[in-house]
JSON list of C-alpha atoms in Angstrom, two decimals:
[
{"chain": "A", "resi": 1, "resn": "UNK", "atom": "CA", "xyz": [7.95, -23.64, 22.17]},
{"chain": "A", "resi": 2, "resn": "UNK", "atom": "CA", "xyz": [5.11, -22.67, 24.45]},
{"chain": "A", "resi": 3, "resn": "UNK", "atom": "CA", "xyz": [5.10, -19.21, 23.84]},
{"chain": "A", "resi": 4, "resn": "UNK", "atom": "CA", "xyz": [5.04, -20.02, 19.60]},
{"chain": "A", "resi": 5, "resn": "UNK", "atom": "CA", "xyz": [2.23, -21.84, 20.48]},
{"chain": "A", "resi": 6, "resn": "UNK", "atom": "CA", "xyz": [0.39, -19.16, 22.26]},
{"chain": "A", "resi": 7, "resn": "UNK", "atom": "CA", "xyz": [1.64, -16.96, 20.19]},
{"chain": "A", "resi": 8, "resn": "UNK", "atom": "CA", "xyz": [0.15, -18.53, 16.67]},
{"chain": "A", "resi": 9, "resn": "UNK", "atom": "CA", "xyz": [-3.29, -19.67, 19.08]},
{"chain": "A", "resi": 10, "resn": "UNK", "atom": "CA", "xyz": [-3.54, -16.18, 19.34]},
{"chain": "A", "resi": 11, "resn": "UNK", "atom": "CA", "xyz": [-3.09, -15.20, 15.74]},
{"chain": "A", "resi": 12, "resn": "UNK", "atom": "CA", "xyz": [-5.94, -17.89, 14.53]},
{"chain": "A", "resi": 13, "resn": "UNK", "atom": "CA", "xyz": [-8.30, -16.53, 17.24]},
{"chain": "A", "resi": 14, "resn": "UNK", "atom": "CA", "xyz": [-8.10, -12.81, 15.59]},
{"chain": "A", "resi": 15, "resn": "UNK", "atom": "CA", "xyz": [-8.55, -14.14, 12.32]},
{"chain": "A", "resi": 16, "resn": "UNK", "atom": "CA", "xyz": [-11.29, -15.99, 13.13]},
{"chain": "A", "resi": 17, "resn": "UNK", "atom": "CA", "xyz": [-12.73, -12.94, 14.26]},
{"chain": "A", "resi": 18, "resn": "UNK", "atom": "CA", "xyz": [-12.19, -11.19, 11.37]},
{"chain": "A", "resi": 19, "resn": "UNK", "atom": "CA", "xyz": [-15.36, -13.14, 8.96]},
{"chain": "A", "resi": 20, "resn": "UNK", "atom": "CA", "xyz": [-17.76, -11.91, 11.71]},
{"chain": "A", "resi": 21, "resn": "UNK", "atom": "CA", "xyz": [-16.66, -8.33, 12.13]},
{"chain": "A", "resi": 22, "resn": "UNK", "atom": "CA", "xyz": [-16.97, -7.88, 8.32]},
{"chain": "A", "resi": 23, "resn": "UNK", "atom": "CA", "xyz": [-20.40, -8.80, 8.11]},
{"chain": "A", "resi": 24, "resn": "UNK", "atom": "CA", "xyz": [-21.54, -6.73, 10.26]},
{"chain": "A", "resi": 25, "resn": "UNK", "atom": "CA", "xyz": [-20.28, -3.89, 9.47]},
{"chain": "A", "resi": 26, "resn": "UNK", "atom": "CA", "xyz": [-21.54, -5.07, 5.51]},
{"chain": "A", "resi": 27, "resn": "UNK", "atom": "CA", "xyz": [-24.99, -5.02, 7.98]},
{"chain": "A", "resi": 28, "resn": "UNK", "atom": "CA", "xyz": [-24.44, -1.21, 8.21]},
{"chain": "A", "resi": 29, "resn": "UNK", "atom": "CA", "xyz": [-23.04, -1.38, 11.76]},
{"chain": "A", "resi": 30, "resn": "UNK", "atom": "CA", "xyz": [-20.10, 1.55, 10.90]},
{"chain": "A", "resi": 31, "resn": "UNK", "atom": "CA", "xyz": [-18.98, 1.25, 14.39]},
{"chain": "A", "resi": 32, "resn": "UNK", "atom": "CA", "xyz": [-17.30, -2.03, 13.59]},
{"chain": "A", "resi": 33, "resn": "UNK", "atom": "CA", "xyz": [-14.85, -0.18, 11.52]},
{"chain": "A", "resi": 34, "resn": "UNK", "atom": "CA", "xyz": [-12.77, 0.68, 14.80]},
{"chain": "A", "resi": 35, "resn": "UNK", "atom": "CA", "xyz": [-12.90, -2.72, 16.31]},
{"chain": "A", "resi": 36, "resn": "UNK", "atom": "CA", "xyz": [-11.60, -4.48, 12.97]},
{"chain": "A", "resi": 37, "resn": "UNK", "atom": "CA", "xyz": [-9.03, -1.93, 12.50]},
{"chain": "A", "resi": 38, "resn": "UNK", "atom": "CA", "xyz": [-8.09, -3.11, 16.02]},
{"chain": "A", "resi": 39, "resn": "UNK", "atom": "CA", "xyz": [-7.60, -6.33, 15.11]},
{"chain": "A", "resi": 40, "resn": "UNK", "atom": "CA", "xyz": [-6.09, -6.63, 12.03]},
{"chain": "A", "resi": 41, "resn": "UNK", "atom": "CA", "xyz": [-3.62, -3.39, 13.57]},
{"chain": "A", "resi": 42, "resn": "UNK", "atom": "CA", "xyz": [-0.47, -5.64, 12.91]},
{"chain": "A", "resi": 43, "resn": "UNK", "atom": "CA", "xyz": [-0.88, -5.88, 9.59]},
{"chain": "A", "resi": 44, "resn": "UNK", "atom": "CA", "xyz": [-2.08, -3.04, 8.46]},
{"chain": "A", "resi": 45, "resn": "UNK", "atom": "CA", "xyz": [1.23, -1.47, 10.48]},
{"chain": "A", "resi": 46, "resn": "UNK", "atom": "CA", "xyz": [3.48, -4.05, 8.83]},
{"chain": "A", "resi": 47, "resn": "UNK", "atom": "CA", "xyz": [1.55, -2.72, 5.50]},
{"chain": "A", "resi": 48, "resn": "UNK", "atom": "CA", "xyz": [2.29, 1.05, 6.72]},
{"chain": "A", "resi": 49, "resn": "UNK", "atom": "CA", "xyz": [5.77, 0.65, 7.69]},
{"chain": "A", "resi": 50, "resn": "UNK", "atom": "CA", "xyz": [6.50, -0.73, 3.95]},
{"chain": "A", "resi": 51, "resn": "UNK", "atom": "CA", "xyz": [5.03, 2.32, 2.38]},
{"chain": "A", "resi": 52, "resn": "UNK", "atom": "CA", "xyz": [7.36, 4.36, 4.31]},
{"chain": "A", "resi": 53, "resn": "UNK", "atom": "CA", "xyz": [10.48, 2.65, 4.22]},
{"chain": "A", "resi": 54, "resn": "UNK", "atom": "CA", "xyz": [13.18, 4.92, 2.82]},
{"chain": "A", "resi": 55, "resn": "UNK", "atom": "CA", "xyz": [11.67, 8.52, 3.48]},
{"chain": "A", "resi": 56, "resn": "UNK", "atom": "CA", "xyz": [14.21, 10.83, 5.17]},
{"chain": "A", "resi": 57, "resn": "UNK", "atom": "CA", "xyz": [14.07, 11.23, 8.85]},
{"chain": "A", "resi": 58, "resn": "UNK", "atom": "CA", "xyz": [12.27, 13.19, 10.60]},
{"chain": "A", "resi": 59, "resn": "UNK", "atom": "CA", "xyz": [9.66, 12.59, 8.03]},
{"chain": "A", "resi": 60, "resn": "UNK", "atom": "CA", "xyz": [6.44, 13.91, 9.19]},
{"chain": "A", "resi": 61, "resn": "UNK", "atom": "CA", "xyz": [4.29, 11.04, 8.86]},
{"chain": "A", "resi": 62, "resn": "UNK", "atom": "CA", "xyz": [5.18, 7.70, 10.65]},
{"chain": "A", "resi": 63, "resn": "UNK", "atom": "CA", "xyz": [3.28, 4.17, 10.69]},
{"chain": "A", "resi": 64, "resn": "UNK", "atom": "CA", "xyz": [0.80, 4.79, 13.20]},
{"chain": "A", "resi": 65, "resn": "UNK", "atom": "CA", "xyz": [-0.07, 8.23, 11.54]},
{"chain": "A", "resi": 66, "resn": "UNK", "atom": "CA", "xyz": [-0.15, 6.50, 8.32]},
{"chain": "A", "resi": 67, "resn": "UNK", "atom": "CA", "xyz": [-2.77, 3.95, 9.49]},
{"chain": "A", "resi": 68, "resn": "UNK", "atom": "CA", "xyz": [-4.81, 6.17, 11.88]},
{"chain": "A", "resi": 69, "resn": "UNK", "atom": "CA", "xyz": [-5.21, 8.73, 8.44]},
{"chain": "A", "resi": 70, "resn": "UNK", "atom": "CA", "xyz": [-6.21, 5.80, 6.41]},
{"chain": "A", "resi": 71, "resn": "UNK", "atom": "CA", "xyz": [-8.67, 5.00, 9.56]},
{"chain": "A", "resi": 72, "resn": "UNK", "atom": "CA", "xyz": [-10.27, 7.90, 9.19]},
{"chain": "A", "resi": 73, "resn": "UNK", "atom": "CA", "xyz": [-10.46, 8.13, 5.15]},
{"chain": "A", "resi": 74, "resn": "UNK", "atom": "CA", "xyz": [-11.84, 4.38, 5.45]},
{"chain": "A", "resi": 75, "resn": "UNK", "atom": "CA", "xyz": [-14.51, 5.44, 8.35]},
{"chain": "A", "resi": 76, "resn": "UNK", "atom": "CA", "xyz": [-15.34, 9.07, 6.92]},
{"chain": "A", "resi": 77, "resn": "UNK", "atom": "CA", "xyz": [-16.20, 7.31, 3.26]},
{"chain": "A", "resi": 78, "resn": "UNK", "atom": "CA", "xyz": [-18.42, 4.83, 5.03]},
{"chain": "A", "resi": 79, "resn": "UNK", "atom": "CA", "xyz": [-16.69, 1.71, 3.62]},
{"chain": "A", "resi": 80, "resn": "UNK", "atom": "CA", "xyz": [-18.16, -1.60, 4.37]},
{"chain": "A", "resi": 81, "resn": "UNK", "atom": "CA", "xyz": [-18.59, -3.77, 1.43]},
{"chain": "A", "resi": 82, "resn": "UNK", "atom": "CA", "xyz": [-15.74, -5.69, 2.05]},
{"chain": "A", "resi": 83, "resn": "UNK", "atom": "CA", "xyz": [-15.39, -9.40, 0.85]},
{"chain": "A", "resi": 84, "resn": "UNK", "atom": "CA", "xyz": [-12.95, -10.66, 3.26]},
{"chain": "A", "resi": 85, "resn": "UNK", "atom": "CA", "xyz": [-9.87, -10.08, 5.48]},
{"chain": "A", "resi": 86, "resn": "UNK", "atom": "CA", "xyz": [-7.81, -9.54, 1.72]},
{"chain": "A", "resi": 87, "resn": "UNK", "atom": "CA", "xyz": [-9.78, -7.52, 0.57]},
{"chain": "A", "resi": 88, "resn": "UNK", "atom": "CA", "xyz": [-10.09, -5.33, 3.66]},
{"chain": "A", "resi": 89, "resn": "UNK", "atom": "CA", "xyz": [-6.30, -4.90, 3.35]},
{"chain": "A", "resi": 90, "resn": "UNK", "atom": "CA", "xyz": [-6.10, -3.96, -0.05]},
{"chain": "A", "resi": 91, "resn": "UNK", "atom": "CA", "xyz": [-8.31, -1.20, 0.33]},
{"chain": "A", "resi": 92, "resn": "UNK", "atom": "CA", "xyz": [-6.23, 0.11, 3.39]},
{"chain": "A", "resi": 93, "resn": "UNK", "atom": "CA", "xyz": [-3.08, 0.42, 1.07]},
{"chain": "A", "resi": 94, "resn": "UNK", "atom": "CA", "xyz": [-4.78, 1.71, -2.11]},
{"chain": "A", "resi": 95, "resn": "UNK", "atom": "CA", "xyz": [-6.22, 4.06, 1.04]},
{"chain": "A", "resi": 96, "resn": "UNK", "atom": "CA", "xyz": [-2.21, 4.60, 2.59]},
{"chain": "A", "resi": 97, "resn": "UNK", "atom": "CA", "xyz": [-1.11, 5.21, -0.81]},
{"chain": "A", "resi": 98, "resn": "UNK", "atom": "CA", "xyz": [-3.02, 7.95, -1.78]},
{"chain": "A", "resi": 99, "resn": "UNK", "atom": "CA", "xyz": [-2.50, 9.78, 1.86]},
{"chain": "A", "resi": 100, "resn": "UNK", "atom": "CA", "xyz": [1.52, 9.31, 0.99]},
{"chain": "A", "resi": 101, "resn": "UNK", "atom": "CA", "xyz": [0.64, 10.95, -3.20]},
{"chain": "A", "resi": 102, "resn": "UNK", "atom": "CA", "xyz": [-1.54, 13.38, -1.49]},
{"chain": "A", "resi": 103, "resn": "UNK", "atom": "CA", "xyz": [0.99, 14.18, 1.40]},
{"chain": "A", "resi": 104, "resn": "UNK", "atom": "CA", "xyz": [4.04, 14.22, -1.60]},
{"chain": "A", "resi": 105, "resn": "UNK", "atom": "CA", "xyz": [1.47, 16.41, -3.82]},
{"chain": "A", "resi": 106, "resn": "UNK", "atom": "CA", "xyz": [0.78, 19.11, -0.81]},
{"chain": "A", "resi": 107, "resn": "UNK", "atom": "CA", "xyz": [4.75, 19.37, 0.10]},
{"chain": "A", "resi": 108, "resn": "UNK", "atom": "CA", "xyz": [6.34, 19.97, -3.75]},
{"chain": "A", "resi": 109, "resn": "UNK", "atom": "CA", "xyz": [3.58, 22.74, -4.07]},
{"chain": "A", "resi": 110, "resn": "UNK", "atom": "CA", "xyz": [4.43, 24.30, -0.62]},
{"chain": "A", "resi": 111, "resn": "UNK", "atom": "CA", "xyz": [8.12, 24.08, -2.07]},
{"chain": "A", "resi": 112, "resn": "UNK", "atom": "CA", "xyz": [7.32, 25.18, -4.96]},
{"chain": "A", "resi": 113, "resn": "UNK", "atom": "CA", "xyz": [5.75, 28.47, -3.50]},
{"chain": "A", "resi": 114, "resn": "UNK", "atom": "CA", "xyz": [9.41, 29.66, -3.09]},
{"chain": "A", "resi": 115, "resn": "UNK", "atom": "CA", "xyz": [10.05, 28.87, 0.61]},
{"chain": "A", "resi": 116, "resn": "UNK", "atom": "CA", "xyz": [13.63, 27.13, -0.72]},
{"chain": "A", "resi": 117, "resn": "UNK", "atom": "CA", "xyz": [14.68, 29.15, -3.56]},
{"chain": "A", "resi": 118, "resn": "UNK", "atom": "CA", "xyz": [16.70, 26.46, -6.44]},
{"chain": "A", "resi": 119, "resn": "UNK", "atom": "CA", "xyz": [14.52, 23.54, -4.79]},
{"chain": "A", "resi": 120, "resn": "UNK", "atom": "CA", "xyz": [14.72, 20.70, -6.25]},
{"chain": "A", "resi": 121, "resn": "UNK", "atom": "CA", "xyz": [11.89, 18.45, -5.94]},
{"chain": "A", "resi": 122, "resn": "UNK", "atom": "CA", "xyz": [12.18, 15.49, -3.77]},
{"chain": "A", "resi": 123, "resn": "UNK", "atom": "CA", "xyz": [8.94, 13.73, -3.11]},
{"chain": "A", "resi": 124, "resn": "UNK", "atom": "CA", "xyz": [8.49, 10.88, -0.63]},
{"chain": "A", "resi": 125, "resn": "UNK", "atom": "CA", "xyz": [11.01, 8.39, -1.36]},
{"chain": "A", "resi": 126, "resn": "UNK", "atom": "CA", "xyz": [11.16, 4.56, -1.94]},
{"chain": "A", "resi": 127, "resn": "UNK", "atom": "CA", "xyz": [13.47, 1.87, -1.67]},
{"chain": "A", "resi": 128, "resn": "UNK", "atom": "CA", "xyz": [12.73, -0.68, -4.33]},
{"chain": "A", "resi": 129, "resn": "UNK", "atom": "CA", "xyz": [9.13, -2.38, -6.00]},
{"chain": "A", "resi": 130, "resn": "UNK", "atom": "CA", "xyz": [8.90, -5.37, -4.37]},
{"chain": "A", "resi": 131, "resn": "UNK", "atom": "CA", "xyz": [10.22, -8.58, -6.18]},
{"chain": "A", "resi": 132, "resn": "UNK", "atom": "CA", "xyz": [13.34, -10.52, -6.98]},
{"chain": "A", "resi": 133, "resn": "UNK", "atom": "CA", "xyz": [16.40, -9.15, -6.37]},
{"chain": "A", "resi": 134, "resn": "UNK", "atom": "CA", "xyz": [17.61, -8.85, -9.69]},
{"chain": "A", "resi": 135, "resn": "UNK", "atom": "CA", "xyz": [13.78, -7.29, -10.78]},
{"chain": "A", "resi": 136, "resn": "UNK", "atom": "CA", "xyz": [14.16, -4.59, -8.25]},
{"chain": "A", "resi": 137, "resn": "UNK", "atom": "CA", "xyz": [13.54, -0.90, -9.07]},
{"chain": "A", "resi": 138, "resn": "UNK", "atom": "CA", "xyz": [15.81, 1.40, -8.02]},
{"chain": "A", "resi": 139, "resn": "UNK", "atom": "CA", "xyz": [14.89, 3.83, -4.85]},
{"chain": "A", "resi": 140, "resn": "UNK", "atom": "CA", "xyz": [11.98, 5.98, -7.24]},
{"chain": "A", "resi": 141, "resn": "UNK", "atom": "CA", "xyz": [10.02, 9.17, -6.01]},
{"chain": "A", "resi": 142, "resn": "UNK", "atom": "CA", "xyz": [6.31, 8.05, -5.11]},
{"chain": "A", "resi": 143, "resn": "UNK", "atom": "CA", "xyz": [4.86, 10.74, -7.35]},
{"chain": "A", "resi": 144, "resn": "UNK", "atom": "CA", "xyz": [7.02, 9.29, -10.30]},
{"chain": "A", "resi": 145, "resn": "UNK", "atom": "CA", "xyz": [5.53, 6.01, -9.43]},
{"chain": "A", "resi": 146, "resn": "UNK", "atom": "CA", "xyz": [2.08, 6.82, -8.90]},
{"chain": "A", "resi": 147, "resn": "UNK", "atom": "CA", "xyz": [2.12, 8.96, -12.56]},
{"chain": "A", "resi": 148, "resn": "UNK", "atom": "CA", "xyz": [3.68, 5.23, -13.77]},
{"chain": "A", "resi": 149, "resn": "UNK", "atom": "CA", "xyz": [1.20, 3.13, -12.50]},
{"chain": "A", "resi": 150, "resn": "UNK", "atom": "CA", "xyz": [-1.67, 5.55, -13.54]},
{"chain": "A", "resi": 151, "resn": "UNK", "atom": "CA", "xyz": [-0.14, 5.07, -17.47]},
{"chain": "A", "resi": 152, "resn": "UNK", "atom": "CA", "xyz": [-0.07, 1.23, -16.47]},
{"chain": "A", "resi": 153, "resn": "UNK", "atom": "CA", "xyz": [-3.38, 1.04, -15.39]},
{"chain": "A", "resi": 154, "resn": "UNK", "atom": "CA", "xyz": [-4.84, 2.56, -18.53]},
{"chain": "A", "resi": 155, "resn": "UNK", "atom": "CA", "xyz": [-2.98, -0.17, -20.50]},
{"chain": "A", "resi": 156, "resn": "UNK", "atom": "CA", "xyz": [-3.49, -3.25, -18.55]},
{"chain": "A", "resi": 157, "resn": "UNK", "atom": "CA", "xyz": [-5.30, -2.52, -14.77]},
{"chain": "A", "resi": 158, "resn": "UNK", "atom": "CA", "xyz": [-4.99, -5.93, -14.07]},
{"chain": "A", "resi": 159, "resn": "UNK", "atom": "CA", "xyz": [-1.05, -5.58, -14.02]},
{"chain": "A", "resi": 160, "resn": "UNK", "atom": "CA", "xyz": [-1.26, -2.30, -12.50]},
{"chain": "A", "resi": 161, "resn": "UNK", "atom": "CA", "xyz": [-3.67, -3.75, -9.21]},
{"chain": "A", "resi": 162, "resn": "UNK", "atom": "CA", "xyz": [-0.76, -6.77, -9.11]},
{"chain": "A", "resi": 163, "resn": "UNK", "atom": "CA", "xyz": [2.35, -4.46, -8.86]},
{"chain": "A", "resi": 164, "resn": "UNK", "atom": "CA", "xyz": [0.29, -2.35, -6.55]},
{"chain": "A", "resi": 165, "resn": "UNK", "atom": "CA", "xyz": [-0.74, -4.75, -4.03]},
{"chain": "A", "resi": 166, "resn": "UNK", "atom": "CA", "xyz": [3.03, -6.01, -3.98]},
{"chain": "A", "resi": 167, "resn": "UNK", "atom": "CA", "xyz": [4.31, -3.24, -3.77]},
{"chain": "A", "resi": 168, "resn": "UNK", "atom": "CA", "xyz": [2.16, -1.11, -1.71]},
{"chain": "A", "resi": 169, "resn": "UNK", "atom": "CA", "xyz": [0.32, -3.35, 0.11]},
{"chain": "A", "resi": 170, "resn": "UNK", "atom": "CA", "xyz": [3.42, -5.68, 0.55]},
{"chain": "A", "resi": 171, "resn": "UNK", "atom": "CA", "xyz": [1.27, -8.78, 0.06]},
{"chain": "A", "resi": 172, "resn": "UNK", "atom": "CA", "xyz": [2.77, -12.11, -1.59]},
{"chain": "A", "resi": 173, "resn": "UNK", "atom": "CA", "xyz": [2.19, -13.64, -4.78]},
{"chain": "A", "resi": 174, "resn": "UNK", "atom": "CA", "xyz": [0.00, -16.28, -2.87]},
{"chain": "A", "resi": 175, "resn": "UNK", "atom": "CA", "xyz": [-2.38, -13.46, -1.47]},
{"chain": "A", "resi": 176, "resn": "UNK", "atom": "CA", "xyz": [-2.56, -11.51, -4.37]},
{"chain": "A", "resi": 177, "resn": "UNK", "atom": "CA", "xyz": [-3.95, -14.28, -6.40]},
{"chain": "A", "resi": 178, "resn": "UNK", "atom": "CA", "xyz": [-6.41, -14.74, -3.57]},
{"chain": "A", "resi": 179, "resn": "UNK", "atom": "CA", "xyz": [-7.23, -11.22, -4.18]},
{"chain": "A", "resi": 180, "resn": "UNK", "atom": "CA", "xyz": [-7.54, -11.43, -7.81]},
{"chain": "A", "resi": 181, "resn": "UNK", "atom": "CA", "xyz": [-8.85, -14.69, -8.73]},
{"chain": "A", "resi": 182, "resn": "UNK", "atom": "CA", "xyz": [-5.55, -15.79, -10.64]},
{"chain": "A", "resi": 183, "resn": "UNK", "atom": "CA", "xyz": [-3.43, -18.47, -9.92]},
{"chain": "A", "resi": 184, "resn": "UNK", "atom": "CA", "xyz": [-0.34, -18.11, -8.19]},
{"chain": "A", "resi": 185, "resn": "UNK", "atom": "CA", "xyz": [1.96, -18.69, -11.49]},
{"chain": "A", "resi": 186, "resn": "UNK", "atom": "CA", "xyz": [-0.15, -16.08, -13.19]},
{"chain": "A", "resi": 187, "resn": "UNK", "atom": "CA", "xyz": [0.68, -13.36, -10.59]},
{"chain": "A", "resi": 188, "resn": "UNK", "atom": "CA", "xyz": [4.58, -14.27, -10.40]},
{"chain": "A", "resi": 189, "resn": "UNK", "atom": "CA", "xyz": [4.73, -13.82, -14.11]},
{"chain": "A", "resi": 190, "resn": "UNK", "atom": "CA", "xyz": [2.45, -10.44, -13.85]},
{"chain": "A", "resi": 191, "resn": "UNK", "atom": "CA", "xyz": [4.41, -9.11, -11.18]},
{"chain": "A", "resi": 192, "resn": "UNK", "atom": "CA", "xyz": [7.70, -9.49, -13.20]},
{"chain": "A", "resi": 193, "resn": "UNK", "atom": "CA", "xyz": [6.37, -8.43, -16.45]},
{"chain": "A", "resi": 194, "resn": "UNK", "atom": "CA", "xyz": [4.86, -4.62, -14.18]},
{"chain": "A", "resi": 195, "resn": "UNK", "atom": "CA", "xyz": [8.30, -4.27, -13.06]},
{"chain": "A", "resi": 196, "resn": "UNK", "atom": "CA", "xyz": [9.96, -4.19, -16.14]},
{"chain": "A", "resi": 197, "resn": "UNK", "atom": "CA", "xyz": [7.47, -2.11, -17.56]},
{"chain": "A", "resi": 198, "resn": "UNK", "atom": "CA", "xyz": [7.49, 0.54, -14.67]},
{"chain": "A", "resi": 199, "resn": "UNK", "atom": "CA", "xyz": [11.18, 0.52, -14.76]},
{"chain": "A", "resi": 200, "resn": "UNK", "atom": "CA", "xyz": [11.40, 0.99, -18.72]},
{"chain": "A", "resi": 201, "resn": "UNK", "atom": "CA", "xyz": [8.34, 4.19, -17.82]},
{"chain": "A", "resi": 202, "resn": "UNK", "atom": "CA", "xyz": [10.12, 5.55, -15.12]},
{"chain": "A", "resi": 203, "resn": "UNK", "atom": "CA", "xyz": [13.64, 5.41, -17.25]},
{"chain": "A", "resi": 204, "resn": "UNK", "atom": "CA", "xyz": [12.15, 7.28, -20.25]},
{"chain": "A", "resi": 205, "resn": "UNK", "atom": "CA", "xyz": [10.60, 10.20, -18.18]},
{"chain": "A", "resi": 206, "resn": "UNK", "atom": "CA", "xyz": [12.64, 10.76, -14.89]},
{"chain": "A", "resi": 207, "resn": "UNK", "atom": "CA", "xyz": [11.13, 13.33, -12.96]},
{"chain": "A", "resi": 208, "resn": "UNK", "atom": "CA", "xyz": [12.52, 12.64, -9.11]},
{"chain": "A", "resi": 209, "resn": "UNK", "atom": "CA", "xyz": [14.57, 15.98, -9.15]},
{"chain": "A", "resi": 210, "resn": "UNK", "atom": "CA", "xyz": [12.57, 17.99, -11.94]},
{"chain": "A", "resi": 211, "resn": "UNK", "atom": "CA", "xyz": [11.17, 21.05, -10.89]},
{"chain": "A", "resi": 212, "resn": "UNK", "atom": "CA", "xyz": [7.84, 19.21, -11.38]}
]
């Protein structure tokens, strides 16, 4: 019981930390960006590990690459306008999930350049969007998904900025609606509505072992 308590003490004295950082590096103090990243490490790791859940092994990049490249993308950009600790973290997994489409991108080209003759393209893998059980995607090849949400986006971004914060960002229905000014119901109802329209998109045009 003591050590929950310590534990959770410990937890509310980051957070609390968290406002302060932010506004100074909003102040133009860049140097912050390493010291928040510091902090909020456990969650952005949690958010990293959920992107990669899946990939083969032996796969190249692993959670604490994952974070430390979107470290650097978030530092060399000169990001600061951040809102709040939300925000923050749905930046970092837009950020992730671009590293993993970039990283998928760079690897079917290099297979593509005949290294493997009869490849067959397998990007970086998933296991399922995020969701109720009975919602679920099936595993789906990030590029597939990342052409999907694209399509989504230019239909309804809204639903596309949902889905994506659930399912790359791994965030609940509670801090999505934080993130997005809807209420709670709103994004449960979203969120179901994305899936079945990703999995209807990704049904009509598989691509996970086209030659791209």
């Amino acid at each position: 019981m003591q050590a929950n308590h310590k534990k959770k003490y410990a937890v509310l004295l980051v957070e609390s930390s968290v406002p302060e950082l932010l506004e100074r590096l909003r102040g133009g103090n860049q140097s912050v960006m390493n010291e928040l990243v510091s902090v909020l490490y456990g969650e952005l790791r949690r958010i990293a590990a959920r992107q990669l859940r899946g990939e083969r092994a032996g796969h190249t990049l692993e959670t604490t690459a994952l974070v430390h490249e979107a470290y650097l993308k978030l530092y060399e950009n000169g990001s600061r306008d951040f809102s709040d600790r939300v925000h923050f973290l749905t930046v970092a997994s837009r950020v992730m999930r671009q590293v993993l489409v970039d990283y998928g991108r760079a690897r079917a080209t290099k297979k593509r350049g005949g290294e493997q003759p009869g490849y067959r393209r397998r990007g970086l893998r998933t296991t399922t969007l995020a969701g109720d059980p009975d919602t679920a995607l099936d595993p789906v090849d990030v590029l597939d998904l990342d052409r999907a949400l694209e399509a989504l986006a230019l239909e309804d971004s809204s639903l596309a900025q949902s889905i994506e914060l659930r399912y790359f960002g791994g965030m609940t229905a509670e801090e999505i609606a934080e993130a997005v000014g809807k209420s709670v119901h709103v994004v449960r109802h979203d969120l179901r509505f994305a899936q079945a329209w990703l999995r209807r998109k990704l049904n009509a045009h598989p691509g996970a072992d086209a030659a791209g």
